[in-house]
CSV table of C-alpha atoms in Angstrom, one decimal:
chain,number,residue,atom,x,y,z
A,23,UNK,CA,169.2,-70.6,-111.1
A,24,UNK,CA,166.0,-68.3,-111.0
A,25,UNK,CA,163.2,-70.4,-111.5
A,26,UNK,CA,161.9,-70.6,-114.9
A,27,UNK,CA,160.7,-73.5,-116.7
A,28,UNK,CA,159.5,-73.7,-120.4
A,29,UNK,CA,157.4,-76.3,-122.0
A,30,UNK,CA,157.7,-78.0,-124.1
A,31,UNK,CA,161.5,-78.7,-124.2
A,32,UNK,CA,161.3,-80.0,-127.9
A,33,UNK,CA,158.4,-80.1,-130.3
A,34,UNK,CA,158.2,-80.8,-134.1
A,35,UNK,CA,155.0,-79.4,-136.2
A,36,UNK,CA,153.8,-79.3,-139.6
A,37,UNK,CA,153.8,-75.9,-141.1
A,38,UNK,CA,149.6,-74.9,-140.8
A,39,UNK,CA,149.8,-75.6,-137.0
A,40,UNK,CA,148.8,-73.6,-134.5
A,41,UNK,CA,151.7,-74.1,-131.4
A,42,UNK,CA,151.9,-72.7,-127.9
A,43,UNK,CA,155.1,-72.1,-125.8
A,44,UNK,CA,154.9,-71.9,-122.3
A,45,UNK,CA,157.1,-70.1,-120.1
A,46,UNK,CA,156.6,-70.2,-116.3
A,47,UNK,CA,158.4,-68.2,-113.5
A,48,UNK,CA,158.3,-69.0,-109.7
A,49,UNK,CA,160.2,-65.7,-108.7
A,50,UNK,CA,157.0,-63.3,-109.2
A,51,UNK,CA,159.6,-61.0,-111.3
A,52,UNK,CA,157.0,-58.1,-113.3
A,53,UNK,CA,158.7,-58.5,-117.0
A,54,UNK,CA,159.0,-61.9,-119.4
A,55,UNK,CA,160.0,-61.8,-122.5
A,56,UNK,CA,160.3,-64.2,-125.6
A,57,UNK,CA,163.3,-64.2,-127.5
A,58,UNK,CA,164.3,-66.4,-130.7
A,59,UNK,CA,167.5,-67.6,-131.2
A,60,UNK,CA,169.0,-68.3,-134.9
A,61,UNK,CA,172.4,-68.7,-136.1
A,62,UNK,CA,173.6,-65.0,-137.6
A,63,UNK,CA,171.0,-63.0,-135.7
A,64,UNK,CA,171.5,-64.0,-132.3
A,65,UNK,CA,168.8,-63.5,-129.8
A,66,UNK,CA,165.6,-61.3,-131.2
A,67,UNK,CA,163.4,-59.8,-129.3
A,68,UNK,CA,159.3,-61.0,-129.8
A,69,UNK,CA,157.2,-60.2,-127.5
A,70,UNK,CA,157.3,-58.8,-123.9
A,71,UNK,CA,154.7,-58.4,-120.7
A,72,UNK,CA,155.3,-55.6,-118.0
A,73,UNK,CA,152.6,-57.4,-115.8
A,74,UNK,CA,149.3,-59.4,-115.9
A,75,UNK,CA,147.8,-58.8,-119.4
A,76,UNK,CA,150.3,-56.3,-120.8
A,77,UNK,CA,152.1,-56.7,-123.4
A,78,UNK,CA,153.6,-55.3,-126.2
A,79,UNK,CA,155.8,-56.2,-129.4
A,80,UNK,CA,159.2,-56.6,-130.0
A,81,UNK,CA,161.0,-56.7,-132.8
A,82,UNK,CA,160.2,-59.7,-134.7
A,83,UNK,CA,156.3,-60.3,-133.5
A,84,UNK,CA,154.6,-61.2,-137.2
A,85,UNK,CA,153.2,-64.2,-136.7
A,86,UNK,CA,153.1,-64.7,-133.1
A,87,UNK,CA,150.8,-63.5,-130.0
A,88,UNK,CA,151.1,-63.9,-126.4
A,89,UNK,CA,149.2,-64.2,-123.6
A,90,UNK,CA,149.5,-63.3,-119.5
A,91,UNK,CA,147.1,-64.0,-117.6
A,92,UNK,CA,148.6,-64.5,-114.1
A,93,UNK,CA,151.8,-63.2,-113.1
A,94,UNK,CA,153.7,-66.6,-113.3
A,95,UNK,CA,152.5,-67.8,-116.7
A,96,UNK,CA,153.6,-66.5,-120.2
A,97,UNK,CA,152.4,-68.3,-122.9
A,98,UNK,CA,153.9,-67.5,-126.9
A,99,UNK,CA,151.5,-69.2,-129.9
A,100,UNK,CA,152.1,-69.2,-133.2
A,101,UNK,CA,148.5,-69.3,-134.8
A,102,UNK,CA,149.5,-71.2,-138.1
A,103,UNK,CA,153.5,-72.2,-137.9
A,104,UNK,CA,155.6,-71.0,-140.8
A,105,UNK,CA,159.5,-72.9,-141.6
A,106,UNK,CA,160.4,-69.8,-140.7
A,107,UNK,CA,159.7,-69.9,-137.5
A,108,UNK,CA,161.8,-73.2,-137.1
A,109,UNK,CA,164.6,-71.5,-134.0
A,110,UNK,CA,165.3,-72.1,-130.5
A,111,UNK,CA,162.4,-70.1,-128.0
A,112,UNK,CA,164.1,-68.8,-125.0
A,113,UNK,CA,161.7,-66.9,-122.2
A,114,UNK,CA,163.6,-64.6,-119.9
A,115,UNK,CA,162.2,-62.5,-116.9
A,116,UNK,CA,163.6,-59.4,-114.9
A,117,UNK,CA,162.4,-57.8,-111.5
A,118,UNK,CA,162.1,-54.5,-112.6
A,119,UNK,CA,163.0,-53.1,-109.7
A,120,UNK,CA,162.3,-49.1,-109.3
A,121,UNK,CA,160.4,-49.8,-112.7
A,122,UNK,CA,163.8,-50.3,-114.3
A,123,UNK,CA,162.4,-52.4,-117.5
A,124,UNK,CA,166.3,-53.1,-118.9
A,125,UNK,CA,167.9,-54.5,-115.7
A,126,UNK,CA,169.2,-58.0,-115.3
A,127,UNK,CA,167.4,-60.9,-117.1
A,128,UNK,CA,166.8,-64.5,-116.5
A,129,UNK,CA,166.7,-67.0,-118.9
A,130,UNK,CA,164.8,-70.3,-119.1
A,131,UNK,CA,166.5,-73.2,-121.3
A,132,UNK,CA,164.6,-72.9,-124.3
A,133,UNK,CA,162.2,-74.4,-126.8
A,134,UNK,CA,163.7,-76.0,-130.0
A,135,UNK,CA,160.2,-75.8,-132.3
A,136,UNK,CA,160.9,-77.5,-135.5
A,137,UNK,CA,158.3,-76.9,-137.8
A,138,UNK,CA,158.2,-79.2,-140.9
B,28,UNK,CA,168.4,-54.5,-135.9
B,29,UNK,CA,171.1,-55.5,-133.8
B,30,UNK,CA,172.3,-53.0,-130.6
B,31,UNK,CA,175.2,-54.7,-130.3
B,32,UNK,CA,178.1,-56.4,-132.4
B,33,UNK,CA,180.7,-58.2,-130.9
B,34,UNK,CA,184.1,-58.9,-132.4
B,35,UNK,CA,186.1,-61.2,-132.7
B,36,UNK,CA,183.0,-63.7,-133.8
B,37,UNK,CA,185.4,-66.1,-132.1
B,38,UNK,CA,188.3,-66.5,-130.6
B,39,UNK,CA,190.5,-69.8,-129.3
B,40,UNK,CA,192.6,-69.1,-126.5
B,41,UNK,CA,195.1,-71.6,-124.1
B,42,UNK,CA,193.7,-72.2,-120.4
B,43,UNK,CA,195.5,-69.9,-118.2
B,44,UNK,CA,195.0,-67.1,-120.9
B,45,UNK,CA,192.9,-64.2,-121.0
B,46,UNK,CA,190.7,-63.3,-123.4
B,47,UNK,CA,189.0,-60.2,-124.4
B,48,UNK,CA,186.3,-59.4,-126.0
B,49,UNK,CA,184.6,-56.3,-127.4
B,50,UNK,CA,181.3,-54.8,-128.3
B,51,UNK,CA,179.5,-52.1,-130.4
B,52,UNK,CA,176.6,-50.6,-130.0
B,53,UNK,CA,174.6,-48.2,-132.1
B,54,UNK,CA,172.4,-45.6,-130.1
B,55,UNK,CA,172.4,-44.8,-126.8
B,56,UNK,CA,172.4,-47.2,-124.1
B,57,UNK,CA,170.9,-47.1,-120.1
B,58,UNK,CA,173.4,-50.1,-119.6
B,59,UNK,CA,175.2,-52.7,-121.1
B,60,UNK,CA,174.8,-56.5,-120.0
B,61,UNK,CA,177.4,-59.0,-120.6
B,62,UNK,CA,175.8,-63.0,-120.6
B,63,UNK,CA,177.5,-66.5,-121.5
B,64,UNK,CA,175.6,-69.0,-122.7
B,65,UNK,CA,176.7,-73.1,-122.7
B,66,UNK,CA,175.8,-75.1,-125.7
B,67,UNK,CA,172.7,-76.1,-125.6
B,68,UNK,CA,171.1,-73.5,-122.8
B,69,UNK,CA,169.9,-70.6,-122.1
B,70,UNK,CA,171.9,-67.5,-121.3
B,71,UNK,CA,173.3,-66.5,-118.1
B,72,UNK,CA,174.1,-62.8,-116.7
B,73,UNK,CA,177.6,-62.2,-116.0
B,74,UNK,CA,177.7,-58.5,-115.1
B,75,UNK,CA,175.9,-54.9,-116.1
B,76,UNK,CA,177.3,-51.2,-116.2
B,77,UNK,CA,175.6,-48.4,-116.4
B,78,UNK,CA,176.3,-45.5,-118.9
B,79,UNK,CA,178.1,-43.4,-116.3
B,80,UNK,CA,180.2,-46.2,-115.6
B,81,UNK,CA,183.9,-46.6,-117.1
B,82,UNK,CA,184.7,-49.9,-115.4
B,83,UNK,CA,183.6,-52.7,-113.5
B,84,UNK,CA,185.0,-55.9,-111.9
B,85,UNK,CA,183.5,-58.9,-111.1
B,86,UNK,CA,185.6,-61.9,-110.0
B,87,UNK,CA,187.8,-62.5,-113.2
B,88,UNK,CA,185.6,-60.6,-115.7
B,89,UNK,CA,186.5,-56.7,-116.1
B,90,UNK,CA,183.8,-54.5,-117.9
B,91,UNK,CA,184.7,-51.3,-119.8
B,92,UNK,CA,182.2,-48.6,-121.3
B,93,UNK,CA,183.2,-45.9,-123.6
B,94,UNK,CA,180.2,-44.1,-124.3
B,95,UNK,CA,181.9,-41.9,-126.5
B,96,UNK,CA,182.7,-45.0,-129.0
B,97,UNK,CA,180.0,-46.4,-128.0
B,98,UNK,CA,181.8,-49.5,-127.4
B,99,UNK,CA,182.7,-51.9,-124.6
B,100,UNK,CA,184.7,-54.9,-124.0
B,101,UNK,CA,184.9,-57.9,-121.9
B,102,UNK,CA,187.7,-59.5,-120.2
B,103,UNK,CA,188.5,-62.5,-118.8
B,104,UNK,CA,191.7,-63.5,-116.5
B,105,UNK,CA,193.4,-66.5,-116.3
B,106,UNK,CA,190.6,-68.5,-118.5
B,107,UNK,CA,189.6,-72.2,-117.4
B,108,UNK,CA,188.5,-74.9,-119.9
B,109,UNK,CA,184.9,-74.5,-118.2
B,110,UNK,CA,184.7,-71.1,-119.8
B,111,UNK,CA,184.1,-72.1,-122.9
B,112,UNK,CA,180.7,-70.7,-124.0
B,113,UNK,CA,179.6,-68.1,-126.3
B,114,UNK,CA,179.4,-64.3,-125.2
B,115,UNK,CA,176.8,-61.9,-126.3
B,116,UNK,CA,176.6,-58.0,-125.2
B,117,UNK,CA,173.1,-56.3,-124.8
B,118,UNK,CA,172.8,-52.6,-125.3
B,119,UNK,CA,169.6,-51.9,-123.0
B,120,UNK,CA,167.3,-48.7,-124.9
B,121,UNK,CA,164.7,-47.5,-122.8
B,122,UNK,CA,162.2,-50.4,-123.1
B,123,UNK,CA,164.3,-53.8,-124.0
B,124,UNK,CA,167.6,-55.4,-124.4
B,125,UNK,CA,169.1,-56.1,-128.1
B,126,UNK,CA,171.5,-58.8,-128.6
B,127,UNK,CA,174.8,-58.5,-130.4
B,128,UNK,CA,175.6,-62.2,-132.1
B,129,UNK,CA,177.8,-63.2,-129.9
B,130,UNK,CA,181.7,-64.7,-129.6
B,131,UNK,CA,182.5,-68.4,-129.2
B,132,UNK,CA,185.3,-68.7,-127.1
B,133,UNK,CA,187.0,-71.9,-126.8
B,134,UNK,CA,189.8,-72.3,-124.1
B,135,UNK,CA,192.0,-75.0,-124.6
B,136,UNK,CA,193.1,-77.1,-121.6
């Protein structure tokens, strides 16, 4: 498996919250991405970084913001968490090799963010 | 807005089986990705072909791409209990992947 960790596994918030995902990589691969999961959309795209403080928006980004500061580290917050933002978080990352920015991705296992 | 669709949205097959599955896509694609993903984790890459590919083999999975239909479909020989999982295609535009919903296949043992 590549290496990619996400933190926290599980959290439940109140709706008002501010919450931060963390995705981390070990693989020093160029692109993440954050992708939500829920059941009749499948995965949507949020947010993606094509290298250390570059990112740009995908195609459900209201209400969220991101962050990359180093290469490894790929953070998602939610500055005041909506019910509707109640899904399953999933951060992927791809090489990008030959600045191919659609070639294979790698996903961590996911955040389920319940948000009361 | 979803790149791909796949159909059927699930399908229940006997081990020893194969079962196929198929995709649409909407606009034009640099590749289509195939990944499974277990209950309960994240999503795994099973194979990729390019848009001036027709077909592609990879152990017991066979990829086709008709760029004319815009179309594609997955198949797998001789299914195993362990491939039980859901399926999504990714059409892959110029700058990101978009997801299709996905098929849940369950193979029977």
């Amino acid at each position: 498996d590549a290496g990619i960790t996400q933190s926290p596994r599980h959290k439940v918030t109140e709706t008002g919250t501010p919450v931060t995902l963390r995705c981390h990589q070990t693989e020093n691969h160029r692109y993440m991405y954050w992708y939500r999961q829920d059941p009749g959309h499948g995965l949507r795209l949020i947010h993606y970084s094509y290298g250390v403080k570059d990112t740009d928006k995908g195609e459900v980004s209201d209400g969220y913001s991101v962050s990359r500061s180093k290469t490894e580290d790929f953070l998602l917050t939610l500055e005041s968490a909506t019910s509707s933002q109640t899904s399953v978080y999933f951060c992927a990352i791809s090489e990008g090799l030959a600045g191919e920015r659609t070639d294979t991705q790698y996903f961590g296992p996911g955040t389920r963010l319940t948000v009361l | 807005s979803q790149q791909g669709e796949e159909d059927p949205q699930a399908l229940s097959i006997q081990e020893g089986e194969n079962a196929t599955m198929n995709c649409s896509y909407k606009t034009s694609i640099n590749n289509l990705q195939w990944y499974r993903q277990n209950s309960g984790r994240g999503l795994v890459h099973l194979i990729l072909i390019r848009s001036n590919e027709r077909e592609k083999h990879s152990g017991r999975l066979r990829v086709t791409l008709d760029t004319s239909k815009k179309s594609s479909s997955l198949l797998i020989t001789a299914s195993r209990a362990a491939d039980t999982a859901s399926y999504f295609c990714a059409g892959a535009g110029s700058y990101q992947l978009t997801f299709g919903k996905g098929t849940k296949l369950s193979v029977i043992p």
